[in-house]
Amino acid sequence: MANTSALINVMTAAARKAARHLVRDFGEVENLQVSRKGPADFVSTADRKSESILHAELKKARPGYGFLMEEGGVIEGSDSSNTWIIDPLDGTTNFLHGIPFFAISIALERDRDLFAGVVYEPITDQMFWAEKGQGAHLNGRRLRVSARRELADSLFATGIPFKGSFKNEHFVRQLDAVMQEAAGVRRLGSASLDMAYVAAGRFEGYWETGINAWDIAAGVVLVREAGGFVTEIDGGRDFLTNQNVVAANPFMHGPLGDLLRAAPNAAE
Ligand code: LIP
């Protein structure tokens, strides 16, 4: 196992503790699918329980750090240099439907730079972690993005808009452009795992719009430390605020971004 820092140990221990409850609750969801009311309220409770555990464990370990959490929002800390960015259950819709593809995502932003990230997929016990300058790792194995250099050989991931999303027509044109050139496109339903899979070389790239900071912050550190590039679709770097991202290996980041930028926006 790679030597992990005290910081990564704190993050992975918190993820594992919260995951024990998520895995137990996930087992219950299967039974609730056939109930008239369905599992929606139960899953919301599981989501909030996971976040409560993560908040308590991380606050105990680093009392002054602030928080940005999907459910709990912003909690200012006495140490303004450090902020945890947390998604306690990324892939909520998968979880709700009994699909075993979801994760806990924890990132640390230090001096306004994404410094460390953990993405834990509890059903298959895959612990992805990265710390600035320390590389990206999966269960003790060092990760590198893939070396594929051709669109025709590349597999990409994305998020498909759904009821209440926005820019759906533009997305369809972007998807069509990528479909015409790539080996395939996947929509797995968890942005943090999509990013982790780019870092692991399983996807050549991933893009999504309308995404939240807590969905991708940890994945950004994983992809960068595995040798990949992360920007906004227009090439900017404010992807956490502007809610859109392209993450890919160095050979595919440009070509994928070019296809997405060239797709006509419905408004044009
Ligand atoms: C989900 C993301 C997914 C996106 C969904 C949703 P959640 O996060 O991981 O990629 O397409 O709209 O945002 O809501 O399960 O934490």
CSV table of N, CA, C and O in Angstrom, one decimal, residues 148 150-156 178-186 204:
chain,number,residue,atom,x,y,z
A,148,ARG,N,-4.5,6.1,-24.8
A,148,ARG,CA,-5.2,6.1,-26.1
A,148,ARG,C,-5.1,7.5,-26.7
A,148,ARG,O,-5.4,8.5,-26.0
A,150,GLU,N,-6.5,8.2,-30.0
A,150,GLU,CA,-7.4,8.4,-31.1
A,150,GLU,C,-8.9,8.4,-30.6
A,150,GLU,O,-9.3,7.6,-29.8
A,151,LEU,N,-9.7,9.3,-31.1
A,151,LEU,CA,-11.1,9.4,-30.8
A,151,LEU,C,-11.8,8.1,-31.1
A,151,LEU,O,-12.6,7.6,-30.3
A,152,ALA,N,-11.4,7.4,-32.2
A,152,ALA,CA,-12.1,6.2,-32.6
A,152,ALA,C,-11.8,5.0,-31.7
A,152,ALA,O,-12.6,4.0,-31.6
A,153,ASP,N,-10.7,5.2,-30.8
A,153,ASP,CA,-10.4,4.1,-29.9
A,153,ASP,C,-10.9,4.5,-28.5
A,153,ASP,O,-10.8,3.7,-27.5
A,154,SER,N,-11.5,5.7,-28.3
A,154,SER,CA,-11.8,6.2,-27.0
A,154,SER,C,-13.2,6.0,-26.5
A,154,SER,O,-14.2,6.1,-27.3
A,155,LEU,N,-13.3,5.7,-25.2
A,155,LEU,CA,-14.6,5.6,-24.5
A,155,LEU,C,-14.8,6.7,-23.6
A,155,LEU,O,-13.9,7.0,-22.8
A,156,PHE,N,-15.9,7.4,-23.7
A,156,PHE,CA,-16.2,8.6,-22.9
A,156,PHE,C,-17.4,8.4,-22.0
A,156,PHE,O,-18.3,7.6,-22.3
A,178,VAL,N,-20.0,13.6,-30.5
A,178,VAL,CA,-19.1,12.6,-29.9
A,178,VAL,C,-19.4,11.2,-30.4
A,178,VAL,O,-18.5,10.5,-30.7
A,179,MET,N,-20.7,10.9,-30.5
A,179,MET,CA,-21.0,9.5,-30.9
A,179,MET,C,-20.5,9.3,-32.3
A,179,MET,O,-20.1,8.1,-32.6
A,180,GLN,N,-20.4,10.3,-33.2
A,180,GLN,CA,-20.0,10.1,-34.6
A,180,GLN,C,-18.5,9.7,-34.6
A,180,GLN,O,-18.0,9.2,-35.6
A,181,GLU,N,-17.7,10.0,-33.6
A,181,GLU,CA,-16.3,9.9,-33.7
A,181,GLU,C,-15.7,8.9,-32.7
A,181,GLU,O,-14.6,8.4,-32.9
A,182,ALA,N,-16.4,8.6,-31.6
A,182,ALA,CA,-15.8,7.8,-30.5
A,182,ALA,C,-16.1,6.3,-30.6
A,182,ALA,O,-17.1,5.9,-31.3
A,183,ALA,N,-15.4,5.5,-29.8
A,183,ALA,CA,-15.7,4.1,-29.7
A,183,ALA,C,-17.0,3.8,-28.9
A,183,ALA,O,-17.6,2.8,-29.1
A,184,GLY,N,-17.3,4.8,-28.0
A,184,GLY,CA,-18.5,4.6,-27.2
A,184,GLY,C,-18.7,5.7,-26.2
A,184,GLY,O,-17.8,6.5,-25.9
A,185,VAL,N,-19.9,5.9,-25.7
A,185,VAL,CA,-20.3,6.8,-24.6
A,185,VAL,C,-21.1,6.1,-23.6
A,185,VAL,O,-21.9,5.3,-23.9
A,186,ARG,N,-20.7,6.4,-22.3
A,186,ARG,CA,-21.4,5.7,-21.2
A,186,ARG,C,-22.0,6.8,-20.3
A,186,ARG,O,-21.4,7.9,-20.1
A,204,GLU,N,-11.4,7.4,-21.5
A,204,GLU,CA,-10.4,8.4,-22.0
A,204,GLU,C,-10.8,9.8,-21.6
A,204,GLU,O,-10.0,10.7,-21.5
